[in-house]
Each structure stands twice: as structure tokens, then as C-alpha cells.
mmCIF file with all atom_site columns, C-alpha atoms in Angstrom:
data_model
loop_
_atom_site.group_PDB
_atom_site.id
_atom_site.type_symbol
_atom_site.label_atom_id
_atom_site.label_alt_id
_atom_site.label_comp_id
_atom_site.label_asym_id
_atom_site.label_entity_id
_atom_site.label_seq_id
_atom_site.pdbx_PDB_ins_code
_atom_site.Cartn_x
_atom_site.Cartn_y
_atom_site.Cartn_z
_atom_site.occupancy
_atom_site.B_iso_or_equiv
_atom_site.pdbx_formal_charge
_atom_site.auth_seq_id
_atom_site.auth_comp_id
_atom_site.auth_asym_id
_atom_site.auth_atom_id
_atom_site.pdbx_PDB_model_num
ATOM 1   C CA . MET A 1 1   ? 65.136 147.955 120.554 1.00 36.00 ? 1   MET A CA 1
ATOM 2   C CA . VAL A 1 2   ? 63.762 150.701 118.508 1.00 40.00 ? 2   VAL A CA 1
ATOM 3   C CA . LEU A 1 3   ? 65.116 151.023 114.929 1.00 44.00 ? 3   LEU A CA 1
ATOM 4   C CA . ASN A 1 4   ? 65.940 154.314 113.403 1.00 50.00 ? 4   ASN A CA 1
ATOM 5   C CA . GLN A 1 5   ? 64.027 154.357 109.796 1.00 66.00 ? 5   GLN A CA 1
ATOM 6   C CA . LYS A 1 6   ? 65.412 156.405 107.360 1.00 82.00 ? 6   LYS A CA 1
ATOM 7   C CA . GLU A 1 7   ? 63.003 159.241 106.431 1.00 88.00 ? 7   GLU A CA 1
ATOM 8   C CA . THR A 1 8   ? 63.086 161.724 103.850 1.00 92.00 ? 8   THR A CA 1
ATOM 9   C CA . THR A 1 9   ? 60.950 164.880 102.645 1.00 95.00 ? 9   THR A CA 1
ATOM 10  C CA . VAL A 1 10  ? 59.179 164.702 99.192  1.00 96.00 ? 10  VAL A CA 1
ATOM 11  C CA . ALA A 1 11  ? 57.633 168.010 97.863  1.00 96.00 ? 11  ALA A CA 1
ATOM 12  C CA . TYR A 1 12  ? 55.985 169.264 94.530  1.00 96.00 ? 12  TYR A CA 1
ATOM 13  C CA . ARG A 1 13  ? 53.862 172.153 93.393  1.00 92.00 ? 13  ARG A CA 1
ATOM 14  C CA . CYS A 1 14  ? 50.206 171.213 92.553  1.00 91.00 ? 14  CYS A CA 1
ATOM 15  C CA . PRO A 1 15  ? 49.318 171.972 88.632  1.00 88.00 ? 15  PRO A CA 1
ATOM 16  C CA . GLU A 1 16  ? 45.936 172.819 89.263  1.00 86.00 ? 16  GLU A CA 1
ATOM 17  C CA . CYS A 1 17  ? 46.094 175.199 92.227  1.00 87.00 ? 17  CYS A CA 1
ATOM 18  C CA . GLY A 1 18  ? 49.619 175.938 92.518  1.00 86.00 ? 18  GLY A CA 1
ATOM 19  C CA . ALA A 1 19  ? 49.949 174.892 96.313  1.00 90.00 ? 19  ALA A CA 1
ATOM 20  C CA . SER A 1 20  ? 52.880 173.311 97.635  1.00 92.00 ? 20  SER A CA 1
ATOM 21  C CA . VAL A 1 21  ? 52.480 169.732 98.653  1.00 95.00 ? 21  VAL A CA 1
ATOM 22  C CA . MET A 1 22  ? 55.028 168.499 101.199 1.00 95.00 ? 22  MET A CA 1
ATOM 23  C CA . SER A 1 23  ? 55.395 165.085 103.152 1.00 93.00 ? 23  SER A CA 1
ATOM 24  C CA . LEU A 1 24  ? 57.801 162.851 105.044 1.00 90.00 ? 24  LEU A CA 1
ATOM 25  C CA . VAL A 1 25  ? 57.973 159.647 103.477 1.00 89.00 ? 25  VAL A CA 1
ATOM 26  C CA . GLY A 1 26  ? 59.543 156.476 105.557 1.00 82.00 ? 26  GLY A CA 1
ATOM 27  C CA . VAL A 1 27  ? 61.323 153.695 104.264 1.00 69.00 ? 27  VAL A CA 1
ATOM 28  C CA . PHE A 1 28  ? 59.166 151.437 106.214 1.00 65.00 ? 28  PHE A CA 1
ATOM 29  C CA . THR A 1 29  ? 56.030 153.044 104.908 1.00 66.00 ? 29  THR A CA 1
ATOM 30  C CA . LEU A 1 30  ? 57.227 152.866 101.390 1.00 64.00 ? 30  LEU A CA 1
ATOM 31  C CA . THR A 1 31  ? 57.902 149.099 101.237 1.00 58.00 ? 31  THR A CA 1
ATOM 32  C CA . ALA A 1 32  ? 54.543 148.211 102.263 1.00 56.00 ? 32  ALA A CA 1
ATOM 33  C CA . ASP A 1 33  ? 52.875 149.943 99.346  1.00 67.00 ? 33  ASP A CA 1
ATOM 34  C CA . MET A 1 34  ? 52.234 152.797 97.048  1.00 80.00 ? 34  MET A CA 1
ATOM 35  C CA . ILE A 1 35  ? 52.400 155.865 98.400  1.00 88.00 ? 35  ILE A CA 1
ATOM 36  C CA . ARG A 1 36  ? 50.276 158.922 97.029  1.00 90.00 ? 36  ARG A CA 1
ATOM 37  C CA . LEU A 1 37  ? 50.916 162.696 98.267  1.00 93.00 ? 37  LEU A CA 1
ATOM 38  C CA . LYS A 1 38  ? 47.670 164.368 97.155  1.00 94.00 ? 38  LYS A CA 1
ATOM 39  C CA . CYS A 1 39  ? 47.127 167.960 97.185  1.00 93.00 ? 39  CYS A CA 1
ATOM 40  C CA . PRO A 1 40  ? 44.207 169.200 99.573  1.00 92.00 ? 40  PRO A CA 1
ATOM 41  C CA . CYS A 1 41  ? 42.432 170.842 96.432  1.00 90.00 ? 41  CYS A CA 1
ATOM 42  C CA . GLY A 1 42  ? 41.966 166.827 95.184  1.00 91.00 ? 42  GLY A CA 1
ATOM 43  C CA . ARG A 1 43  ? 43.476 167.612 91.789  1.00 89.00 ? 43  ARG A CA 1
ATOM 44  C CA . SER A 1 44  ? 46.749 166.071 91.975  1.00 92.00 ? 44  SER A CA 1
ATOM 45  C CA . GLU A 1 45  ? 48.793 163.609 93.478  1.00 94.00 ? 45  GLU A CA 1
ATOM 46  C CA . LEU A 1 46  ? 52.816 162.281 93.547  1.00 95.00 ? 46  LEU A CA 1
ATOM 47  C CA . GLU A 1 47  ? 52.985 158.688 93.433  1.00 93.00 ? 47  GLU A CA 1
ATOM 48  C CA . ILE A 1 48  ? 55.967 156.556 94.977  1.00 92.00 ? 48  ILE A CA 1
ATOM 49  C CA . VAL A 1 49  ? 56.735 153.054 94.539  1.00 88.00 ? 49  VAL A CA 1
ATOM 50  C CA . TYR A 1 50  ? 59.247 150.904 95.997  1.00 84.00 ? 50  TYR A CA 1
ATOM 51  C CA . THR A 1 51  ? 60.164 148.587 93.252  1.00 82.00 ? 51  THR A CA 1
ATOM 52  C CA . LYS A 1 52  ? 61.323 144.580 93.719  1.00 80.00 ? 52  LYS A CA 1
ATOM 53  C CA . ASP A 1 53  ? 64.841 145.579 92.805  1.00 80.00 ? 53  ASP A CA 1
ATOM 54  C CA . ARG A 1 54  ? 64.990 148.544 95.587  1.00 80.00 ? 54  ARG A CA 1
ATOM 55  C CA . LYS A 1 55  ? 64.722 151.280 93.369  1.00 86.00 ? 55  LYS A CA 1
ATOM 56  C CA . VAL A 1 56  ? 62.372 154.158 93.838  1.00 89.00 ? 56  VAL A CA 1
ATOM 57  C CA . ARG A 1 57  ? 59.998 155.235 91.154  1.00 89.00 ? 57  ARG A CA 1
ATOM 58  C CA . LEU A 1 58  ? 58.128 158.575 91.323  1.00 92.00 ? 58  LEU A CA 1
ATOM 59  C CA . ASN A 1 59  ? 55.225 159.839 89.155  1.00 92.00 ? 59  ASN A CA 1
ATOM 60  C CA . VAL A 1 60  ? 54.962 163.479 89.322  1.00 94.00 ? 60  VAL A CA 1
ATOM 61  C CA . PRO A 1 61  ? 52.764 166.076 88.282  1.00 91.00 ? 61  PRO A CA 1
ATOM 62  C CA . CYS A 1 62  ? 54.278 168.840 86.165  1.00 88.00 ? 62  CYS A CA 1
ATOM 63  C CA . PHE A 1 63  ? 52.681 172.499 86.025  1.00 81.00 ? 63  PHE A CA 1
ATOM 64  C CA . LEU A 1 64  ? 53.293 172.743 82.401  1.00 76.00 ? 64  LEU A CA 1
ATOM 65  C CA . CYS A 1 65  ? 53.261 169.305 80.769  1.00 78.00 ? 65  CYS A CA 1
ATOM 66  C CA . PRO A 1 66  ? 49.678 167.630 80.505  1.00 76.00 ? 66  PRO A CA 1
ATOM 67  C CA . SER A 1 67  ? 50.875 164.599 81.612  1.00 79.00 ? 67  SER A CA 1
ATOM 68  C CA . PRO A 1 68  ? 53.029 163.561 84.721  1.00 87.00 ? 68  PRO A CA 1
ATOM 69  C CA . HIS A 1 69  ? 56.760 163.177 84.523  1.00 88.00 ? 69  HIS A CA 1
ATOM 70  C CA . SER A 1 70  ? 58.259 159.417 85.610  1.00 88.00 ? 70  SER A CA 1
ATOM 71  C CA . TYR A 1 71  ? 61.660 158.738 87.525  1.00 90.00 ? 71  TYR A CA 1
ATOM 72  C CA . LEU A 1 72  ? 63.537 155.691 88.722  1.00 88.00 ? 72  LEU A CA 1
ATOM 73  C CA . ILE A 1 73  ? 66.513 156.483 91.471  1.00 87.00 ? 73  ILE A CA 1
ATOM 74  C CA . SER A 1 74  ? 68.135 154.335 93.616  1.00 88.00 ? 74  SER A CA 1
ATOM 75  C CA . SER A 1 75  ? 66.814 154.185 96.897  1.00 87.00 ? 75  SER A CA 1
ATOM 76  C CA . GLN A 1 76  ? 70.275 155.187 98.428  1.00 87.00 ? 76  GLN A CA 1
ATOM 77  C CA . MET A 1 77  ? 69.776 158.532 96.700  1.00 88.00 ? 77  MET A CA 1
ATOM 78  C CA . PHE A 1 78  ? 66.299 158.791 97.683  1.00 90.00 ? 78  PHE A CA 1
ATOM 79  C CA . PHE A 1 79  ? 66.850 158.477 101.271 1.00 89.00 ? 79  PHE A CA 1
ATOM 80  C CA . ASP A 1 80  ? 70.475 159.779 102.061 1.00 90.00 ? 80  ASP A CA 1
ATOM 81  C CA . LYS A 1 81  ? 70.696 162.917 99.757  1.00 91.00 ? 81  LYS A CA 1
ATOM 82  C CA . ASP A 1 82  ? 70.367 166.371 101.540 1.00 93.00 ? 82  ASP A CA 1
ATOM 83  C CA . LEU A 1 83  ? 68.596 167.556 98.596  1.00 94.00 ? 83  LEU A CA 1
ATOM 84  C CA . PHE A 1 84  ? 68.075 166.579 94.942  1.00 90.00 ? 84  PHE A CA 1
ATOM 85  C CA . ALA A 1 85  ? 65.802 168.052 92.387  1.00 93.00 ? 85  ALA A CA 1
ATOM 86  C CA . LEU A 1 86  ? 63.793 166.205 89.494  1.00 92.00 ? 86  LEU A CA 1
ATOM 87  C CA . PRO A 1 87  ? 63.374 168.389 86.545  1.00 87.00 ? 87  PRO A CA 1
ATOM 88  C CA . CYS A 1 88  ? 60.741 168.812 83.615  1.00 82.00 ? 88  CYS A CA 1
ATOM 89  C CA . GLY A 1 89  ? 62.321 167.736 80.824  1.00 71.00 ? 89  GLY A CA 1
ATOM 90  C CA . TYR A 1 90  ? 60.383 170.374 78.401  1.00 69.00 ? 90  TYR A CA 1
ATOM 91  C CA . SER A 1 91  ? 61.198 173.254 80.430  1.00 71.00 ? 91  SER A CA 1
ATOM 92  C CA . GLY A 1 92  ? 64.240 172.494 82.653  1.00 76.00 ? 92  GLY A CA 1
ATOM 93  C CA . LEU A 1 93  ? 62.386 173.827 85.795  1.00 83.00 ? 93  LEU A CA 1
ATOM 94  C CA . ASP A 1 94  ? 62.666 171.759 88.768  1.00 89.00 ? 94  ASP A CA 1
ATOM 95  C CA . ILE A 1 95  ? 59.338 170.220 89.479  1.00 92.00 ? 95  ILE A CA 1
ATOM 96  C CA . CYS A 1 96  ? 59.927 167.919 92.803  1.00 95.00 ? 96  CYS A CA 1
ATOM 97  C CA . PHE A 1 97  ? 62.497 167.957 95.696  1.00 96.00 ? 97  PHE A CA 1
ATOM 98  C CA . VAL A 1 98  ? 63.667 165.143 97.505  1.00 96.00 ? 98  VAL A CA 1
ATOM 99  C CA . GLY A 1 99  ? 65.761 165.381 100.987 1.00 95.00 ? 99  GLY A CA 1
ATOM 100 C CA . ARG A 1 100 ? 66.092 167.282 104.455 1.00 95.00 ? 100 ARG A CA 1
ATOM 101 C CA . LYS A 1 101 ? 63.022 169.137 105.271 1.00 94.00 ? 101 LYS A CA 1
ATOM 102 C CA . ASP A 1 102 ? 64.785 172.306 105.781 1.00 96.00 ? 102 ASP A CA 1
ATOM 103 C CA . LYS A 1 103 ? 66.531 171.999 102.223 1.00 96.00 ? 103 LYS A CA 1
ATOM 104 C CA . VAL A 1 104 ? 63.262 171.152 100.541 1.00 96.00 ? 104 VAL A CA 1
ATOM 105 C CA . GLN A 1 105 ? 61.603 174.080 101.970 1.00 95.00 ? 105 GLN A CA 1
ATOM 106 C CA . GLU A 1 106 ? 64.171 176.380 100.859 1.00 96.00 ? 106 GLU A CA 1
ATOM 107 C CA . ALA A 1 107 ? 64.375 174.842 97.244  1.00 95.00 ? 107 ALA A CA 1
ATOM 108 C CA . MET A 1 108 ? 60.656 174.903 96.703  1.00 94.00 ? 108 MET A CA 1
ATOM 109 C CA . LYS A 1 109 ? 60.637 178.641 97.535  1.00 93.00 ? 109 LYS A CA 1
ATOM 110 C CA . GLN A 1 110 ? 63.274 179.539 95.206  1.00 92.00 ? 110 GLN A CA 1
ATOM 111 C CA . ALA A 1 111 ? 61.478 177.365 92.722  1.00 89.00 ? 111 ALA A CA 1
ATOM 112 C CA . GLU A 1 112 ? 58.329 179.202 93.174  1.00 87.00 ? 112 GLU A CA 1
ATOM 113 C CA . GLU A 1 113 ? 60.109 182.622 93.047  1.00 86.00 ? 113 GLU A CA 1
ATOM 114 C CA . GLU A 1 114 ? 61.592 181.251 89.639  1.00 82.00 ? 114 GLU A CA 1
ATOM 115 C CA . LEU A 1 115 ? 58.235 180.614 88.517  1.00 79.00 ? 115 LEU A CA 1
ATOM 116 C CA . LEU A 1 116 ? 56.463 183.679 88.917  1.00 78.00 ? 116 LEU A CA 1
ATOM 117 C CA . GLU A 1 117 ? 59.292 185.537 87.459  1.00 77.00 ? 117 GLU A CA 1
ATOM 118 C CA . LEU A 1 118 ? 58.532 183.046 84.500  1.00 71.00 ? 118 LEU A CA 1
ATOM 119 C CA . LEU A 1 119 ? 54.696 183.479 84.835  1.00 68.00 ? 119 LEU A CA 1
ATOM 120 C CA . GLY A 1 120 ? 55.049 187.344 84.744  1.00 69.00 ? 120 GLY A CA 1
ATOM 121 C CA . ASP A 1 121 ? 51.338 188.606 84.251  1.00 67.00 ? 121 ASP A CA 1
ATOM 122 C CA . THR A 1 122 ? 50.025 185.287 83.446  1.00 64.00 ? 122 THR A CA 1
ATOM 123 C CA . SER A 1 123 ? 48.144 183.600 86.490  1.00 66.00 ? 123 SER A CA 1
ATOM 124 C CA . PHE A 1 124 ? 48.660 180.067 87.506  1.00 66.00 ? 124 PHE A CA 1
ATOM 125 C CA . GLU A 1 125 ? 44.778 179.194 86.632  1.00 68.00 ? 125 GLU A CA 1
ATOM 126 C CA . GLN A 1 126 ? 45.925 180.458 82.960  1.00 64.00 ? 126 GLN A CA 1
ATOM 127 C CA . LEU A 1 127 ? 48.925 178.639 83.094  1.00 63.00 ? 127 LEU A CA 1
ATOM 128 C CA . SER A 1 128 ? 46.804 175.276 83.994  1.00 65.00 ? 128 SER A CA 1
ATOM 129 C CA . SER A 1 129 ? 44.283 175.980 81.257  1.00 64.00 ? 129 SER A CA 1
ATOM 130 C CA . GLN A 1 130 ? 47.006 176.264 78.890  1.00 58.00 ? 130 GLN A CA 1
ATOM 131 C CA . ARG A 1 131 ? 48.509 172.975 79.785  1.00 58.00 ? 131 ARG A CA 1
ATOM 132 C CA . HIS A 1 132 ? 45.382 171.051 79.642  1.00 58.00 ? 132 HIS A CA 1
ATOM 133 C CA . GLY A 1 133 ? 44.495 172.718 76.152  1.00 53.00 ? 133 GLY A CA 1
ATOM 134 C CA . GLY A 1 134 ? 47.633 172.141 74.277  1.00 43.00 ? 134 GLY A CA 1
ATOM 135 C CA . GLY A 1 135 ? 49.139 168.747 75.417  1.00 38.00 ? 135 GLY A CA 1
ATOM 136 C CA . GLY A 1 136 ? 50.085 167.024 72.462  1.00 37.00 ? 136 GLY A CA 1
ATOM 137 C CA . GLU A 1 137 ? 53.251 168.283 71.411  1.00 37.00 ? 137 GLU A CA 1
ATOM 138 C CA . LEU A 1 138 ? 54.985 167.651 75.200  1.00 35.00 ? 138 LEU A CA 1
ATOM 139 C CA . THR A 1 139 ? 54.877 163.863 74.519  1.00 42.00 ? 139 THR A CA 1
ATOM 140 C CA . ASP A 1 140 ? 58.212 163.953 73.020  1.00 53.00 ? 140 ASP A CA 1
ATOM 141 C CA . PRO A 1 141 ? 60.008 165.839 76.027  1.00 56.00 ? 141 PRO A CA 1
ATOM 142 C CA . GLN A 1 142 ? 58.319 163.340 78.463  1.00 56.00 ? 142 GLN A CA 1
ATOM 143 C CA . VAL A 1 143 ? 59.647 160.309 76.652  1.00 61.00 ? 143 VAL A CA 1
ATOM 144 C CA . LEU A 1 144 ? 63.187 161.631 76.663  1.00 64.00 ? 144 LEU A CA 1
ATOM 145 C CA . ASP A 1 145 ? 62.736 162.565 80.324  1.00 64.00 ? 145 ASP A CA 1
ATOM 146 C CA . ILE A 1 146 ? 62.247 159.043 81.472  1.00 65.00 ? 146 ILE A CA 1
ATOM 147 C CA . VAL A 1 147 ? 64.894 157.443 79.166  1.00 69.00 ? 147 VAL A CA 1
ATOM 148 C CA . MET A 1 148 ? 67.560 160.117 80.102  1.00 71.00 ? 148 MET A CA 1
ATOM 149 C CA . TYR A 1 149 ? 66.892 159.443 83.763  1.00 72.00 ? 149 TYR A CA 1
ATOM 150 C CA . VAL A 1 150 ? 67.157 155.731 83.571  1.00 76.00 ? 150 VAL A CA 1
ATOM 151 C CA . ILE A 1 151 ? 70.565 155.809 81.753  1.00 77.00 ? 151 ILE A CA 1
ATOM 152 C CA . ARG A 1 152 ? 72.200 158.303 84.256  1.00 77.00 ? 152 ARG A CA 1
ATOM 153 C CA . ASP A 1 153 ? 70.905 156.139 87.198  1.00 77.00 ? 153 ASP A CA 1
ATOM 154 C CA . LEU A 1 154 ? 72.396 153.046 85.472  1.00 82.00 ? 154 LEU A CA 1
ATOM 155 C CA . ALA A 1 155 ? 75.514 154.959 84.771  1.00 80.00 ? 155 ALA A CA 1
ATOM 156 C CA . ASP A 1 156 ? 75.780 155.926 88.461  1.00 79.00 ? 156 ASP A CA 1
ATOM 157 C CA . GLU A 1 157 ? 75.101 152.285 89.423  1.00 82.00 ? 157 GLU A CA 1
ATOM 158 C CA . GLY A 1 158 ? 77.857 150.606 87.117  1.00 84.00 ? 158 GLY A CA 1
ATOM 159 C CA . LYS A 1 159 ? 75.379 149.057 85.413  1.00 87.00 ? 159 LYS A CA 1
ATOM 160 C CA . ILE A 1 160 ? 76.270 150.186 81.403  1.00 88.00 ? 160 ILE A CA 1
ATOM 161 C CA . LEU A 1 161 ? 78.597 147.493 80.091  1.00 90.00 ? 161 LEU A CA 1
ATOM 162 C CA . CYS A 1 162 ? 81.169 148.214 77.344  1.00 92.00 ? 162 CYS A CA 1
ATOM 163 C CA . SER A 1 163 ? 84.480 146.654 76.167  1.00 92.00 ? 163 SER A CA 1
ATOM 164 C CA . CYS A 1 164 ? 86.504 148.812 78.644  1.00 91.00 ? 164 CYS A CA 1
ATOM 165 C CA . PRO A 1 165 ? 88.161 146.954 81.051  1.00 85.00 ? 165 PRO A CA 1
ATOM 166 C CA . ASP A 1 166 ? 87.594 149.676 84.063  1.00 80.00 ? 166 ASP A CA 1
ATOM 167 C CA . GLY A 1 167 ? 84.111 151.081 82.846  1.00 78.00 ? 167 GLY A CA 1
ATOM 168 C CA . GLY A 1 168 ? 83.800 153.484 79.924  1.00 83.00 ? 168 GLY A CA 1
ATOM 169 C CA . ASP A 1 169 ? 82.831 157.237 79.604  1.00 85.00 ? 169 ASP A CA 1
ATOM 170 C CA . TYR A 1 170 ? 79.356 157.362 78.401  1.00 83.00 ? 170 TYR A CA 1
ATOM 171 C CA . GLU A 1 171 ? 77.562 160.036 76.413  1.00 81.00 ? 171 GLU A CA 1
ATOM 172 C CA . ALA A 1 172 ? 73.606 160.199 75.233  1.00 77.00 ? 172 ALA A CA 1
ATOM 173 C CA . GLU A 1 173 ? 72.346 161.447 71.661  1.00 77.00 ? 173 GLU A CA 1
ATOM 174 C CA . ILE A 1 174 ? 68.633 162.406 71.359  1.00 70.00 ? 174 ILE A CA 1
ATOM 175 C CA . LEU A 1 175 ? 67.874 161.588 67.699  1.00 73.00 ? 175 LEU A CA 1
ATOM 176 C CA . ASP A 1 176 ? 64.294 161.570 66.291  1.00 67.00 ? 176 ASP A CA 1
ATOM 177 C CA . ASP A 1 177 ? 62.897 158.135 67.302  1.00 68.00 ? 177 ASP A CA 1
ATOM 178 C CA . CYS A 1 178 ? 65.611 156.734 69.961  1.00 76.00 ? 178 CYS A CA 1
ATOM 179 C CA . ILE A 1 179 ? 68.455 157.891 72.283  1.00 78.00 ? 179 ILE A CA 1
ATOM 180 C CA . HIS A 1 180 ? 71.830 156.884 71.234  1.00 85.00 ? 180 HIS A CA 1
ATOM 181 C CA . VAL A 1 181 ? 74.031 155.678 73.939  1.00 86.00 ? 181 VAL A CA 1
ATOM 182 C CA . ARG A 1 182 ? 77.800 155.586 73.337  1.00 88.00 ? 182 ARG A CA 1
ATOM 183 C CA . CYS A 1 183 ? 81.125 154.943 75.251  1.00 90.00 ? 183 CYS A CA 1
ATOM 184 C CA . LYS A 1 184 ? 83.560 157.627 74.071  1.00 89.00 ? 184 LYS A CA 1
ATOM 185 C CA . GLN A 1 185 ? 86.434 155.244 74.841  1.00 91.00 ? 185 GLN A CA 1
ATOM 186 C CA . CYS A 1 186 ? 85.627 152.168 73.112  1.00 93.00 ? 186 CYS A CA 1
ATOM 187 C CA . GLY A 1 187 ? 82.829 153.479 70.602  1.00 92.00 ? 187 GLY A CA 1
ATOM 188 C CA . ASP A 1 188 ? 80.387 150.611 71.790  1.00 93.00 ? 188 ASP A CA 1
ATOM 189 C CA . SER A 1 189 ? 76.872 151.820 71.446  1.00 92.00 ? 189 SER A CA 1
ATOM 190 C CA . LEU A 1 190 ? 73.152 150.986 71.582  1.00 89.00 ? 190 LEU A CA 1
ATOM 191 C CA . ASP A 1 191 ? 70.161 152.819 70.200  1.00 87.00 ? 191 ASP A CA 1
ATOM 192 C CA . ILE A 1 192 ? 67.052 152.889 72.992  1.00 79.00 ? 192 ILE A CA 1
ATOM 193 C CA . PRO A 1 193 ? 63.830 153.281 71.277  1.00 74.00 ? 193 PRO A CA 1
ATOM 194 C CA . ALA A 1 194 ? 62.320 156.385 72.774  1.00 64.00 ? 194 ALA A CA 1
ATOM 195 C CA . GLY A 1 195 ? 59.534 157.056 70.012  1.00 60.00 ? 195 GLY A CA 1
ATOM 196 C CA . SER A 1 196 ? 56.449 156.638 72.514  1.00 56.00 ? 196 SER A CA 1
ATOM 197 C CA . LEU A 1 197 ? 55.575 157.017 76.127  1.00 53.00 ? 197 LEU A CA 1
ATOM 198 C CA . THR A 1 198 ? 54.888 153.146 76.120  1.00 54.00 ? 198 THR A CA 1
ATOM 199 C CA . ALA A 1 199 ? 58.284 152.216 74.911  1.00 59.00 ? 199 ALA A CA 1
ATOM 200 C CA . ALA A 1 200 ? 59.955 154.578 77.613  1.00 59.00 ? 200 ALA A CA 1
ATOM 201 C CA . ASN A 1 201 ? 57.805 153.482 80.223  1.00 56.00 ? 201 ASN A CA 1
ATOM 202 C CA . ASP A 1 202 ? 58.645 149.564 79.211  1.00 59.00 ? 202 ASP A CA 1
ATOM 203 C CA . PHE A 1 203 ? 62.399 150.859 79.584  1.00 65.00 ? 203 PHE A CA 1
ATOM 204 C CA . LEU A 1 204 ? 61.903 151.958 83.141  1.00 63.00 ? 204 LEU A CA 1
ATOM 205 C CA . GLY A 1 205 ? 62.308 148.018 84.182  1.00 65.00 ? 205 GLY A CA 1
ATOM 206 C CA . CYS A 1 206 ? 65.754 147.885 82.740  1.00 74.00 ? 206 CYS A CA 1
ATOM 207 C CA . GLU A 1 207 ? 68.371 146.594 84.870  1.00 78.00 ? 207 GLU A CA 1
ATOM 208 C CA . GLU A 1 208 ? 71.405 146.957 82.916  1.00 84.00 ? 208 GLU A CA 1
ATOM 209 C CA . LEU A 1 209 ? 72.618 148.099 79.340  1.00 87.00 ? 209 LEU A CA 1
ATOM 210 C CA . ASP A 1 210 ? 74.905 146.225 77.372  1.00 90.00 ? 210 ASP A CA 1
ATOM 211 C CA . LEU A 1 211 ? 76.659 148.554 74.633  1.00 91.00 ? 211 LEU A CA 1
ATOM 212 C CA . ARG A 1 212 ? 79.047 145.584 73.611  1.00 90.00 ? 212 ARG A CA 1
ATOM 213 C CA . PRO A 1 213 ? 78.871 144.303 69.915  1.00 87.00 ? 213 PRO A CA 1
ATOM 214 C CA . LYS A 1 214 ? 76.408 141.403 69.466  1.00 78.00 ? 214 LYS A CA 1
ATOM 215 C CA . ASP A 1 215 ? 77.764 138.304 67.826  1.00 64.00 ? 215 ASP A CA 1
#
């Protein structure tokens, strides 16, 4: 008997040469090890890891930020969606697309048009040079990007707990050194440290958030 394995297409734009990098990813291949989608220029790669709790972690190169952005999403979203995009937390521009090949190709083309409009007379090589030259100020958006994605993923899976009997209505407020997660219905809340990239990466392994008051 032949099993139909789940497959999806993943694409990003190389921040070094500007080329589109696209590949088909199958669930059987993904469960075996880390997958690296490398640009033919050899200067960038996108990492995909299937975690022990069946989530998918992506480290995506960004054409505006000096370091990759990290995202953690459910395997169902990764393989079953026709299309979804992962944005840069600094600019709001989409830097990675996952889904059906035709949908991903269309989204990449639209994203390229938006990027060209944004660049104006600036070449991609100049953009790459600026990205390498002034990276420090982009650390905070990267941290918030990681933490906010984990929060959204936990909320989608019903793994944020509060005093509401049937689940709450959650909001997140970005503060100077943390993210304040609060249920708008019962008021339960929790502060999540976000003052460093290390703290944010540690938060990637979080399996649930308990907002309820501790005795």
C-alpha cells in the first residue's frame, strides 16, 4: 500500500542576492532531521525543524534584519493551509510563504513587487550592505517577533489558561522588557520576559501559558 505523504511548498527571498528560494517539503522528510533550504548563491539558508511535540520551527533569513527570524507553528498549519505568510516583525513585510505551490508563487511575486516599490532607486545589494552595517537596533523587534508568534500559536491550540470556564479572550501588550498577556474577560495576566534574544528563544519551548493567579 502506498501512503500519500503530506507535502507543502516553502519559499523565501535570499537577503544576500535577492533570489527566490523555493522547495517542496514532505512530512516524512521533515521528521527525519533538520531541513535546510539553501540559496544557490550559498550565502543564506532557511532552517526547518520538526520538534518532539509535533510543531514546526522555522528560522527564516530576513532581507531587512541582520539575523534570521524564528517562528514556531503547528504541523497542521504548516502542511494543511493553502497559503500563509510569516512577516518580519520590524517592517511587517512577509519574508516566508508556506502552502500550495501555485499560491506560494503568486504570493512571492506580489511580495517582490511590494519590495521593489519600497526600494525605489535602492538596489538589493545596497539593501544587503545596509543590513550588515547597522544590525543592533533590530534586536528588539526580533525578540518580540518570536514571543508574539508563540503566544498566537498557543492561543490557537487552546493552551493559554485563565479563570474563564470556557476559555478567555486574550490580548498582548508590548512593554519595555516584557510582553504582558491578559485575558480581557477575567483579568488574569502574565508577564513574559522579552528583554533579550536568549529569553525569547527559551520561550520557544513553552507548551502552555497559565495566566491564573499563583497562590
